[in-house]
Short mmCIF file of N, CA, C and O in Angstrom, two decimals:
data_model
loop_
_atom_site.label_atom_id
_atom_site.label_comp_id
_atom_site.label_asym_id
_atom_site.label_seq_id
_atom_site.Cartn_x
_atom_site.Cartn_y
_atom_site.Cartn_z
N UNK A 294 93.31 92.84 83.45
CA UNK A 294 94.61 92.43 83.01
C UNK A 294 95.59 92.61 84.18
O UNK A 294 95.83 93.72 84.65
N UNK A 295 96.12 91.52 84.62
CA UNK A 295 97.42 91.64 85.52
C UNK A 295 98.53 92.46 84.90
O UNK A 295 98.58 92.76 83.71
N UNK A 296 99.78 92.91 86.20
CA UNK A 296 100.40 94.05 85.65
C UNK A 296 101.94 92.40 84.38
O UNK A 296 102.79 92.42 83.49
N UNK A 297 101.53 91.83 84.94
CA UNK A 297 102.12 90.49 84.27
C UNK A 297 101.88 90.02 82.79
O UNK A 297 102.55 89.45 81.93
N UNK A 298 100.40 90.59 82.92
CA UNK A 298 100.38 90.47 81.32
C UNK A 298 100.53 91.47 80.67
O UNK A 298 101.21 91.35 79.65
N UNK A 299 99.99 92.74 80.98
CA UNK A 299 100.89 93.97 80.65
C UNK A 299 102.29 93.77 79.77
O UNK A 299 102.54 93.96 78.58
N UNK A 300 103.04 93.33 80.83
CA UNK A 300 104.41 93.41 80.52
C UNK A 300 104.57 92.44 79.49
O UNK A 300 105.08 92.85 78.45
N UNK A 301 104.25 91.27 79.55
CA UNK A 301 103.97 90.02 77.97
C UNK A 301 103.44 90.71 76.74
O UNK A 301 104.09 90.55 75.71
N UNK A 302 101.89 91.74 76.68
CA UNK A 302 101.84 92.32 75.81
C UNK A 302 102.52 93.01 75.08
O UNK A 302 102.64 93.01 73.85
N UNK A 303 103.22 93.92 76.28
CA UNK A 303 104.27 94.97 75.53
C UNK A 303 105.55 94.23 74.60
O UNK A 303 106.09 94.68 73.59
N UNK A 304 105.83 92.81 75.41
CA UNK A 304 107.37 92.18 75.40
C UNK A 304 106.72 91.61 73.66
O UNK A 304 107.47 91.20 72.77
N UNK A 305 105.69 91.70 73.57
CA UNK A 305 105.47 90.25 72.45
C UNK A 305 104.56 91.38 71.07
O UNK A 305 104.03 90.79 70.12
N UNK A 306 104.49 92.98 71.15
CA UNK A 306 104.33 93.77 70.12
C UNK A 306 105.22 94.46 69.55
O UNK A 306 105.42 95.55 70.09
N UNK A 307 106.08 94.12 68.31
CA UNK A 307 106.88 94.33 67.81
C UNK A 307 106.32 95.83 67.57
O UNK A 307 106.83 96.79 68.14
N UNK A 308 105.40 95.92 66.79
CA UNK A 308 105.37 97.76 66.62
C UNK A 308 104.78 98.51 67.73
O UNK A 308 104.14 99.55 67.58
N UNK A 309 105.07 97.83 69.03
CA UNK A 309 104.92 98.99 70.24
C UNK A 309 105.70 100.19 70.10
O UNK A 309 106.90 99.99 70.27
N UNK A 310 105.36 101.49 69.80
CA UNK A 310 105.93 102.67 70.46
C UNK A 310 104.73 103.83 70.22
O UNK A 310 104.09 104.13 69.22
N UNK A 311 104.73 104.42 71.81
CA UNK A 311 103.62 104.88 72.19
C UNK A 311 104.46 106.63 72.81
O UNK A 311 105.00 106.82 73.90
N UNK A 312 104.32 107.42 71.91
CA UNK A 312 104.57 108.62 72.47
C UNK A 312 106.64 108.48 73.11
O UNK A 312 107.18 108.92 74.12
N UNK A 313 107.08 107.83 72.16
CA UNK A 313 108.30 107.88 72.42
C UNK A 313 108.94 106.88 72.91
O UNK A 313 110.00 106.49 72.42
N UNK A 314 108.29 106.26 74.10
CA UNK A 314 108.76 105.47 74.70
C UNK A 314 109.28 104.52 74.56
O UNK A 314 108.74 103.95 73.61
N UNK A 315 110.42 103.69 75.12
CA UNK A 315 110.94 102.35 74.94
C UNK A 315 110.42 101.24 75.31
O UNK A 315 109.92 101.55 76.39
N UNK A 316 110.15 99.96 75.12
CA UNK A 316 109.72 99.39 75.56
C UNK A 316 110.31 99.12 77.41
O UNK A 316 109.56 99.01 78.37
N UNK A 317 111.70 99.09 77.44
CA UNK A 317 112.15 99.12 78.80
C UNK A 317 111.93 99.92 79.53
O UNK A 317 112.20 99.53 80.67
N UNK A 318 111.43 101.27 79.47
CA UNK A 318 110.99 102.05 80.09
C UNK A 318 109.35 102.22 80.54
O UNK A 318 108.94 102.90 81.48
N UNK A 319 108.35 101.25 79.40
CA UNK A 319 107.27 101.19 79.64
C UNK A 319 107.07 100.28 80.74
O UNK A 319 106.21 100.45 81.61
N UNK A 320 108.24 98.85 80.66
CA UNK A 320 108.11 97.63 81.89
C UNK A 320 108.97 98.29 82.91
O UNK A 320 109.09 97.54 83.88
N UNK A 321 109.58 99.34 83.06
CA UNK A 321 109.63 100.12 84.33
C UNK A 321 108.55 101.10 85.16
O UNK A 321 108.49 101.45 86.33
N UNK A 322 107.68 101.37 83.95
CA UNK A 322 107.00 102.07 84.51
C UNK A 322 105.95 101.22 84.89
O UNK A 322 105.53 101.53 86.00
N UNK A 323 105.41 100.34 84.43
CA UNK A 323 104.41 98.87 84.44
C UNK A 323 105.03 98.52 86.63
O UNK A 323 104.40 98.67 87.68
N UNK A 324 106.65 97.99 86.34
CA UNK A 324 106.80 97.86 87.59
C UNK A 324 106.93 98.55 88.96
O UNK A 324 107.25 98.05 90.04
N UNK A 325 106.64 99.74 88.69
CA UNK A 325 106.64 101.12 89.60
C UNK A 325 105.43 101.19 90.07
O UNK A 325 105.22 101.50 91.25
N UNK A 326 104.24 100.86 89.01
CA UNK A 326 102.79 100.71 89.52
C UNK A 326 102.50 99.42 90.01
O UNK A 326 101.40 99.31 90.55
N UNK A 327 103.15 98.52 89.97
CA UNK A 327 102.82 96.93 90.99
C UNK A 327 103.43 97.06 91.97
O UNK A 327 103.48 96.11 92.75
N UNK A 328 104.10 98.30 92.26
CA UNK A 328 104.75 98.28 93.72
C UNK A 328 103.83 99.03 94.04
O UNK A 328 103.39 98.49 95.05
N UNK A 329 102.94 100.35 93.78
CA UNK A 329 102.45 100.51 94.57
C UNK A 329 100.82 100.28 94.72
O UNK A 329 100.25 100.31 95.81
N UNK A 330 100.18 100.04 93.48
CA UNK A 330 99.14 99.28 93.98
C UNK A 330 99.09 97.63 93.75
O UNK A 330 97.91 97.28 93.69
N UNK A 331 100.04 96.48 93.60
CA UNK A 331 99.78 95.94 94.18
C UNK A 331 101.05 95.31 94.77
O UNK A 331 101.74 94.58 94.06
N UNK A 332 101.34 95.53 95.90
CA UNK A 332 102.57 94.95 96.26
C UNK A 332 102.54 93.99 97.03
O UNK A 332 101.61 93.79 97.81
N UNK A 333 103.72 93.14 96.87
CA UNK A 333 103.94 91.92 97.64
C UNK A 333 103.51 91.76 99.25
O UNK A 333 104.10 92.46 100.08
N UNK A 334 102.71 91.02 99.58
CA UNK A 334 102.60 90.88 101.21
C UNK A 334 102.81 89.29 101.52
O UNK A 334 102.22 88.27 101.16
N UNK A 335 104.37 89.68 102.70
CA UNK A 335 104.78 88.72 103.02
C UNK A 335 103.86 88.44 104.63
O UNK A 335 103.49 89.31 105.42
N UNK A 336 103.69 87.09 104.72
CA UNK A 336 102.74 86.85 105.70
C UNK A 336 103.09 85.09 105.90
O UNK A 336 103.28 84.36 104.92
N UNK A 337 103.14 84.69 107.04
CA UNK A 337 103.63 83.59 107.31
C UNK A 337 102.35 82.32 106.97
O UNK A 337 101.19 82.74 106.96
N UNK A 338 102.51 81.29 106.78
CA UNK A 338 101.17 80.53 106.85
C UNK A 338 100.58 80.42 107.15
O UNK A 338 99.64 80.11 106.42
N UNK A 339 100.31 80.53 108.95
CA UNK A 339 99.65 81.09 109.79
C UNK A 339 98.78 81.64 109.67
O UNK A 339 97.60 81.32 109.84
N UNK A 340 99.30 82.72 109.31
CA UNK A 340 98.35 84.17 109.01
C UNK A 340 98.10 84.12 107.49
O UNK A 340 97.39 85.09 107.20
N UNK A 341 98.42 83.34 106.37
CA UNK A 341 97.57 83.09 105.51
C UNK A 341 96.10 82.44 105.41
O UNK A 341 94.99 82.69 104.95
N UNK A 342 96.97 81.18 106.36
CA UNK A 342 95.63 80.62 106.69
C UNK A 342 94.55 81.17 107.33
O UNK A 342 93.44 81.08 106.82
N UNK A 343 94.71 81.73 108.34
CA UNK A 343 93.67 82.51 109.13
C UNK A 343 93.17 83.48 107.57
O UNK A 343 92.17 83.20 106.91
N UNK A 344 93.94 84.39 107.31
CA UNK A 344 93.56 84.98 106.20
C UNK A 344 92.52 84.46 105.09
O UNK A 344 91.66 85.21 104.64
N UNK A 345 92.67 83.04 104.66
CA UNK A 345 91.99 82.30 103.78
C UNK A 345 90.42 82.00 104.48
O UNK A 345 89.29 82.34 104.13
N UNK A 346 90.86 81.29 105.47
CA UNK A 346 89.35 81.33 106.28
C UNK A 346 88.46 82.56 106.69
O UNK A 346 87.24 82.71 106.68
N UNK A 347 89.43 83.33 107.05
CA UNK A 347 88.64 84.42 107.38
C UNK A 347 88.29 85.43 106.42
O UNK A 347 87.85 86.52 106.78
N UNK A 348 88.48 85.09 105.18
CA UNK A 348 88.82 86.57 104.16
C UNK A 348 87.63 86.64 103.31
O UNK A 348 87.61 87.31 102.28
N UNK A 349 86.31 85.72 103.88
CA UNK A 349 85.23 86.60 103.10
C UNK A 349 84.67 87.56 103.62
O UNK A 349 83.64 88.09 103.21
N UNK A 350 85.47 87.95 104.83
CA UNK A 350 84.95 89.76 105.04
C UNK A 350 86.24 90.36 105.52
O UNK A 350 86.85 89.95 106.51
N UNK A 351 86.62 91.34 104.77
CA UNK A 351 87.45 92.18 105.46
C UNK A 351 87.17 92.70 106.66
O UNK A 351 88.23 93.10 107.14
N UNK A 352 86.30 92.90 107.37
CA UNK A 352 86.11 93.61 109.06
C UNK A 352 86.23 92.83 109.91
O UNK A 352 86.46 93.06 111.10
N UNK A 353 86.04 91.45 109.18
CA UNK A 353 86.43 90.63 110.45
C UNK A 353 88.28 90.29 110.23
O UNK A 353 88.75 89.82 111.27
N UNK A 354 88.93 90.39 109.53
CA UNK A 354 89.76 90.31 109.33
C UNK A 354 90.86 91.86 110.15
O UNK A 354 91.91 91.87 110.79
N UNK A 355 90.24 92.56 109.86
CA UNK A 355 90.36 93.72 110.24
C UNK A 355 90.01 94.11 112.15
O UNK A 355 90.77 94.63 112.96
N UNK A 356 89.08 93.78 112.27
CA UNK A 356 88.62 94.30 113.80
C UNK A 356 88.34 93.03 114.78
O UNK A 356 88.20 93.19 115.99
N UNK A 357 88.27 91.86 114.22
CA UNK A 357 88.56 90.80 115.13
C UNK A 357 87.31 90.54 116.17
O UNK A 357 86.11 90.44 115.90
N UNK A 358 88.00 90.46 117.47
CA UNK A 358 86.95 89.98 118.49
C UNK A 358 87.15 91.60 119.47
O UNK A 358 86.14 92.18 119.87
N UNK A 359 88.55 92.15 119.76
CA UNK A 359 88.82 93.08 119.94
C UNK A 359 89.37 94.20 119.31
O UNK A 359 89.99 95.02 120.00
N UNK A 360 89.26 94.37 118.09
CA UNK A 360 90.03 95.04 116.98
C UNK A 360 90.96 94.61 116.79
O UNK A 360 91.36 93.75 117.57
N UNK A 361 91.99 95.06 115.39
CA UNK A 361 93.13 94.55 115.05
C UNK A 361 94.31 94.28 116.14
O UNK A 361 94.98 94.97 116.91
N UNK A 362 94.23 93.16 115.86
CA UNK A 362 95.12 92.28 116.72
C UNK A 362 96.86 92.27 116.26
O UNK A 362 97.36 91.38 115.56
N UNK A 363 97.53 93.31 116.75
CA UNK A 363 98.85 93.37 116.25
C UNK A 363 99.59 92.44 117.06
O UNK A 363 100.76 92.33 116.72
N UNK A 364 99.23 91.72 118.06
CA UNK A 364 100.15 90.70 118.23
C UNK A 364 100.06 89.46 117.11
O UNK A 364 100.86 88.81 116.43
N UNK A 365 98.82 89.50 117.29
CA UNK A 365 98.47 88.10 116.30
C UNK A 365 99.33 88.38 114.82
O UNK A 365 100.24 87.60 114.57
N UNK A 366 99.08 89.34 113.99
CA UNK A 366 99.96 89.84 112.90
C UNK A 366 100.85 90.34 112.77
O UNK A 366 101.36 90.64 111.69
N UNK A 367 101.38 90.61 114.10
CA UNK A 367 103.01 90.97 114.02
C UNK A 367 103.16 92.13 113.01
O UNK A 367 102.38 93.08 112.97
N UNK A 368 104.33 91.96 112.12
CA UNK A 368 104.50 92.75 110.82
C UNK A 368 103.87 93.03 110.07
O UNK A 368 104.20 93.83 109.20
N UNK A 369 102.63 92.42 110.15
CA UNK A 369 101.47 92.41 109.07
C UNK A 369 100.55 93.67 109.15
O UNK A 369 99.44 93.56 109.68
N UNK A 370 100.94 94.74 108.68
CA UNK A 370 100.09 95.95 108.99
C UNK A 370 98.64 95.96 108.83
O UNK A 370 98.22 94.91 108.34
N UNK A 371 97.80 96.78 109.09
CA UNK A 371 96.45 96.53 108.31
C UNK A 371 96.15 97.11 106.91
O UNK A 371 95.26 96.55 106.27
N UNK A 372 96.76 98.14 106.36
CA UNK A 372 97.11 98.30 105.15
C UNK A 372 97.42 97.00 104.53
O UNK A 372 96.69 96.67 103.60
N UNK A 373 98.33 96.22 104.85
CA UNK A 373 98.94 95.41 104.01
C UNK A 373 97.63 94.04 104.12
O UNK A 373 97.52 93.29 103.15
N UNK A 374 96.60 93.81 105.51
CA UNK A 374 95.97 92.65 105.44
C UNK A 374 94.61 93.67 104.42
O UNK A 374 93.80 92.93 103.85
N UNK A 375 94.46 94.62 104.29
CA UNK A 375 93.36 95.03 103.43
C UNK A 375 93.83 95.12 101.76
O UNK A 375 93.17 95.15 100.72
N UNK A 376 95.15 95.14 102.02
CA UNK A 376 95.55 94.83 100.17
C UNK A 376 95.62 93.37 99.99
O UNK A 376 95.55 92.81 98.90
N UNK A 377 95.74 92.91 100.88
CA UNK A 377 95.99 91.00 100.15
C UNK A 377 94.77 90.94 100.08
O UNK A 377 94.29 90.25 99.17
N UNK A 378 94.00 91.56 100.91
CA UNK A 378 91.92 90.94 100.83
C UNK A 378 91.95 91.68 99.41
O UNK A 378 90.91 91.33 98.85
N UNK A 379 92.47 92.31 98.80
CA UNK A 379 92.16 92.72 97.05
C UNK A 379 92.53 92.32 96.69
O UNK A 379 91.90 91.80 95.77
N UNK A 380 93.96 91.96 96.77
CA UNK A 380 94.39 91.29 95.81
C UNK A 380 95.63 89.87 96.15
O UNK A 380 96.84 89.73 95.97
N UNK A 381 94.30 88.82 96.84
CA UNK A 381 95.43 87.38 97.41
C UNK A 381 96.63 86.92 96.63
O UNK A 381 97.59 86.22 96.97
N UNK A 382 96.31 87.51 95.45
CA UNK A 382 97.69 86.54 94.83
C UNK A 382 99.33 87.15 94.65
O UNK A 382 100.22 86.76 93.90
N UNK A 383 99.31 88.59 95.92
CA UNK A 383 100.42 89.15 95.99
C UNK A 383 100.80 89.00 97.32
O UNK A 383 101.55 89.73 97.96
N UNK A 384 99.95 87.49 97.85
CA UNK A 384 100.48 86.86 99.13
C UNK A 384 101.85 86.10 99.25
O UNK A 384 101.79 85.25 98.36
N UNK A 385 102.93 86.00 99.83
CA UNK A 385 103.85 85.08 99.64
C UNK A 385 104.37 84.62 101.75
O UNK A 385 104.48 85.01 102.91
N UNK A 386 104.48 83.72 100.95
CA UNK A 386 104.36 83.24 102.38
C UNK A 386 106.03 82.58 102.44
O UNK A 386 106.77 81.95 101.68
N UNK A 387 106.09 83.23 103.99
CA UNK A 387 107.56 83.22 104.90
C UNK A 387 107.70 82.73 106.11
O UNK A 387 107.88 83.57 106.99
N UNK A 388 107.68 81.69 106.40
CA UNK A 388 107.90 81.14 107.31
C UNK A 388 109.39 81.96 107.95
O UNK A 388 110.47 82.45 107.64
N UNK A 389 108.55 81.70 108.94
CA UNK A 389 110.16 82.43 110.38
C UNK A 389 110.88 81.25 110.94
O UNK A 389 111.79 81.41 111.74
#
């Protein structure tokens, strides 16, 4: 279950209440955990693309021809290229 439907479940059960809670406080707490496991990675097209082609292995994505290539990814930490390889669809792409 995405943390997206989560939040639809909760929004769409009228007799939700679970140990007190409000429902607005449960889709705060819902959005506190999509920040940190899965958060947004902004990455230019570029580097999506490379990403897309290259992303049926994380090590090559990761260690390259000479290891991680921080020019090539710029801002793109390797934390952040090993969370989009989990989870691509918290890719958004930014052109500079």
């Amino acid at each position: 279950m995405t943390f997206d439907e989560m939040i639809e479940k909760v929004l769409n059960n009228e007799n939700y209440n679970t140990d007190g809670l409000s429902v607005d406080d449960v889709i705060t707490l819902i959005e506190v955990l999509r920040l940190e496991y899965a958060p947004t990675v902004e990455m230019t097209s570029g580097d999506k693309a490379t990403f897309m082609q290259e992303g049926d292995s994380l090590s090559k994505l990761l260690t390259g021809y000479y290891g991680f290539d921080v020019l090539y990814w710029g801002d793109v930490s390797e934390r952040k290229v090993a969370q989009a390889w989990l989870h691509p669809e918290t890719i958004k792409v930014v052109d500079e």
